[in-house]
GROMACS .gro file of C-alpha atoms in nm:
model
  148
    1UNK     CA    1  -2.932  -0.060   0.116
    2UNK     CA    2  -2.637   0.104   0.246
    3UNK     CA    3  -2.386  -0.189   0.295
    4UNK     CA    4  -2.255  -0.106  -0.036
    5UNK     CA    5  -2.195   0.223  -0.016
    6UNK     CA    6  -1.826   0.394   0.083
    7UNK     CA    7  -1.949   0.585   0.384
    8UNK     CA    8  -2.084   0.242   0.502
    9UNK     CA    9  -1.769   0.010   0.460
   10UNK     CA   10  -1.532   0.322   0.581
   11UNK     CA   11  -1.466   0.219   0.961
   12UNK     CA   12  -1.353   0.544   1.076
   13UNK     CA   13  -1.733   0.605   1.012
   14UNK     CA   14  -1.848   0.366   1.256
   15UNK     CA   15  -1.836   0.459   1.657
   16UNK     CA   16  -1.858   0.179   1.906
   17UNK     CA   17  -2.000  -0.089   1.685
   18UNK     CA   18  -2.239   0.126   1.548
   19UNK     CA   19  -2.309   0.362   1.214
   20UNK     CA   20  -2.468   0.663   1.217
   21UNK     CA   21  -2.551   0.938   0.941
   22UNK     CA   22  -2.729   1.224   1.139
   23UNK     CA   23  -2.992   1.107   1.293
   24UNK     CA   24  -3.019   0.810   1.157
   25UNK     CA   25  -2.942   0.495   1.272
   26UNK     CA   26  -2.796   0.274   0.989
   27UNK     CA   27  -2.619   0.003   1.121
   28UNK     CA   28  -2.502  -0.210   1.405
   29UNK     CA   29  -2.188  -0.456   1.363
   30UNK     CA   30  -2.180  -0.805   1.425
   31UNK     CA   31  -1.920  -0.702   1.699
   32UNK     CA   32  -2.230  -0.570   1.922
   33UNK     CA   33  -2.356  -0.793   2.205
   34UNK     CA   34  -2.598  -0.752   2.476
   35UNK     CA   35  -2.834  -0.427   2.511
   36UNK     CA   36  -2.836  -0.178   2.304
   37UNK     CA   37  -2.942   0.182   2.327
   38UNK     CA   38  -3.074   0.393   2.054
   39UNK     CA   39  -2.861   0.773   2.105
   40UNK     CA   40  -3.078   1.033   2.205
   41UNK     CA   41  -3.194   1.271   1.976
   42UNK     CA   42  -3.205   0.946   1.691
   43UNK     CA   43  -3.510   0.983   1.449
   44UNK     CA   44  -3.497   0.712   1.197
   45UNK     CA   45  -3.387   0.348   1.274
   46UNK     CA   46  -3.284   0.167   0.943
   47UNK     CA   47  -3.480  -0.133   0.813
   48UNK     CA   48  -3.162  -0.303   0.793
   49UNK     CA   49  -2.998  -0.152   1.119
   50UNK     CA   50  -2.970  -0.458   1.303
   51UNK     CA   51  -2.907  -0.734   1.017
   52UNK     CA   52  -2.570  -0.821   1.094
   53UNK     CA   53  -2.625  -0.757   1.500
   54UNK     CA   54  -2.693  -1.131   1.582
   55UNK     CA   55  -2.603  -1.033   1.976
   56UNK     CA   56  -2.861  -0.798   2.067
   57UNK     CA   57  -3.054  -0.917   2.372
   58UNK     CA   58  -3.273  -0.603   2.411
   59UNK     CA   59  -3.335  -0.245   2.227
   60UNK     CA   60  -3.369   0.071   2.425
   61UNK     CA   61  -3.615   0.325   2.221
   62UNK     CA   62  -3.510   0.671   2.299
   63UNK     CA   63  -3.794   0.933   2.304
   64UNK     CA   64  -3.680   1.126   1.972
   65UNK     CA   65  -3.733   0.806   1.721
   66UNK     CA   66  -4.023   0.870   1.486
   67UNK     CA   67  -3.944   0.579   1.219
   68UNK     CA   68  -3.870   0.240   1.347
   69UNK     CA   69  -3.869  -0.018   1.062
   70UNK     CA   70  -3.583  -0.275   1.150
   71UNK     CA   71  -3.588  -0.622   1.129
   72UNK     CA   72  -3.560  -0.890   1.390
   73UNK     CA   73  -3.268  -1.060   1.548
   74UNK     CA   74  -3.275  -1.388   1.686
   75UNK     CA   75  -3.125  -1.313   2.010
   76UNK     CA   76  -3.354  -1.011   2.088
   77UNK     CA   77  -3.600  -1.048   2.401
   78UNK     CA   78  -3.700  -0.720   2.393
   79UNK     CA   79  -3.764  -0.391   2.305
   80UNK     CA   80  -3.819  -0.089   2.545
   81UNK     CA   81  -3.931   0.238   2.423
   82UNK     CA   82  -3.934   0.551   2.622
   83UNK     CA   83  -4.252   0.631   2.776
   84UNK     CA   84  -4.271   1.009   2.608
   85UNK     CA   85  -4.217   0.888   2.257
   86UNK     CA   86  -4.463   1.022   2.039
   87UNK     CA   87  -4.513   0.717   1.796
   88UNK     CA   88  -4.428   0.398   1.950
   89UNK     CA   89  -4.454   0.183   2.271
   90UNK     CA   90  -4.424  -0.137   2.405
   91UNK     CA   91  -4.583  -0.419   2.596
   92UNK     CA   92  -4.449  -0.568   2.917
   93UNK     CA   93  -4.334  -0.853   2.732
   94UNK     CA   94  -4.107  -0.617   2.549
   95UNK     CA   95  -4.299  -0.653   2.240
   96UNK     CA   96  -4.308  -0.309   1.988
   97UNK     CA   97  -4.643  -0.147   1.868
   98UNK     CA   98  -4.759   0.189   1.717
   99UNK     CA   99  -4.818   0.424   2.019
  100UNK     CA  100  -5.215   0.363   1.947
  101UNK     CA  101  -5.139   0.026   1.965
  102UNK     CA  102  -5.313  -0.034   1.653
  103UNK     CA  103  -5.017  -0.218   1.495
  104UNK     CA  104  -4.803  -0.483   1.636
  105UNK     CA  105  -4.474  -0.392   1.470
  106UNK     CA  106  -4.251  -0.699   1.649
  107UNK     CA  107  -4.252  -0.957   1.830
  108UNK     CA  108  -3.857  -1.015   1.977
  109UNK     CA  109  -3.744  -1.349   1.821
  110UNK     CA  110  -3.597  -1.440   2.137
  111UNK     CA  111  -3.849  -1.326   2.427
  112UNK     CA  112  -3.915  -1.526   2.685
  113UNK     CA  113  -4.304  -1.602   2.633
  114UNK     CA  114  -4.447  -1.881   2.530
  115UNK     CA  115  -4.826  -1.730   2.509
  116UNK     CA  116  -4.901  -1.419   2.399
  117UNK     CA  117  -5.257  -1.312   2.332
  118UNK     CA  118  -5.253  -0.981   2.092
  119UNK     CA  119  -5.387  -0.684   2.238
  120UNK     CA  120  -5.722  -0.612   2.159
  121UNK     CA  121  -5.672  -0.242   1.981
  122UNK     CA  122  -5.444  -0.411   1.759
  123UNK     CA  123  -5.592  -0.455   1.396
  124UNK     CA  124  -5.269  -0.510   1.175
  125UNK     CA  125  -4.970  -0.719   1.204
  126UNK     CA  126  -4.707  -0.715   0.932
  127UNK     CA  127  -4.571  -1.016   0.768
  128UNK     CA  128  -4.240  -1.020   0.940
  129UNK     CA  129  -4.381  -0.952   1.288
  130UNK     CA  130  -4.331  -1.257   1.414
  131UNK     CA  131  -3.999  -1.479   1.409
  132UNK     CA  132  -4.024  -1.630   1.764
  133UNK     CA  133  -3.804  -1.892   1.865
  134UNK     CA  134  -3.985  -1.965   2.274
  135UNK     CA  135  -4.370  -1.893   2.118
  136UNK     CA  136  -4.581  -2.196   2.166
  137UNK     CA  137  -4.906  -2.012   2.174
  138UNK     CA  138  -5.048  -1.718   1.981
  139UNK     CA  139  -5.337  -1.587   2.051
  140UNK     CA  140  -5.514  -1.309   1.818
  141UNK     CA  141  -5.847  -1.141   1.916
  142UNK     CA  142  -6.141  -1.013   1.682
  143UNK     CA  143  -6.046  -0.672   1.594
  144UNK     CA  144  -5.706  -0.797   1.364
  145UNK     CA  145  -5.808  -0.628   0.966
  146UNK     CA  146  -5.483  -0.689   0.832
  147UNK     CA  147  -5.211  -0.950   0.824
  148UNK     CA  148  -4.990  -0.807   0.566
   0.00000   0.00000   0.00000
């Protein structure tokens, strides 16, 4: 949505790698490797925020993000979210929900699991959830009313 746009191709805009408007993460360049942190105080993530970051091994969820709705990258393992944010968790296995765990938002294309059984409390799991390059196994439990 915003690749087009001025702001987004002017590179004095970008800081480390990374675009920002606000408090709103936009984007993350191809130039990014390794683990990246979400900046404090960050309240949207961009669906398209980490399209071009092929090099992203994990994500790092700051407390303050209350819209998470980026895609997957296939070198992400996983995704850590602060304990005290309000909307959104995740598993041990690095794997991002809802905070009631009610939805399982995504599954890190790159984790290292090759089983995963869905928690229980979830009952919807978008279409894009899943793009899992180690998963041999998927187990999903009863409760599950939507696969979008």
């Amino acid at each position: 949505m915003f690749e087009k746009t001025a702001y987004f191709n002017d590179s004095s805009n970008w800081e480390n790698n990374t675009l920002y408007i606000g408090n709103h993460l936009i984007g993350v360049s191809k130039a990014y490797s390794g683990d990246f942190c979400i900046k404090n105080g960050t309240i949207v993530v961009a669906d398209s925020a980490f399209d071009d970051a092929s090099n992203i091994t994990s994500i790092a969820v700051p407390a303050s993000v209350v819209s998470f709705s980026a895609n997957n990258t296939m070198s992400l393992g996983e995704i850590v979210v602060d304990k005290e944010n309000k909307f959104y968790t995740s598993d041990k296995n690095g794997v991002l929900f809802n905070k009631a765990m009610t939805e399982l938002i995504l599954f890190p294309a790159n984790a290292d699991v090759t089983e995963y059984i869905v928690p229980d409390t979830v009952e919807i799991i978008p279409s894009n959830a899943f793009m899992c390059l180690n998963l041999k196994s998927l187990i999903i439990q009863n409760g599950i009313k939507v696969i979008e």
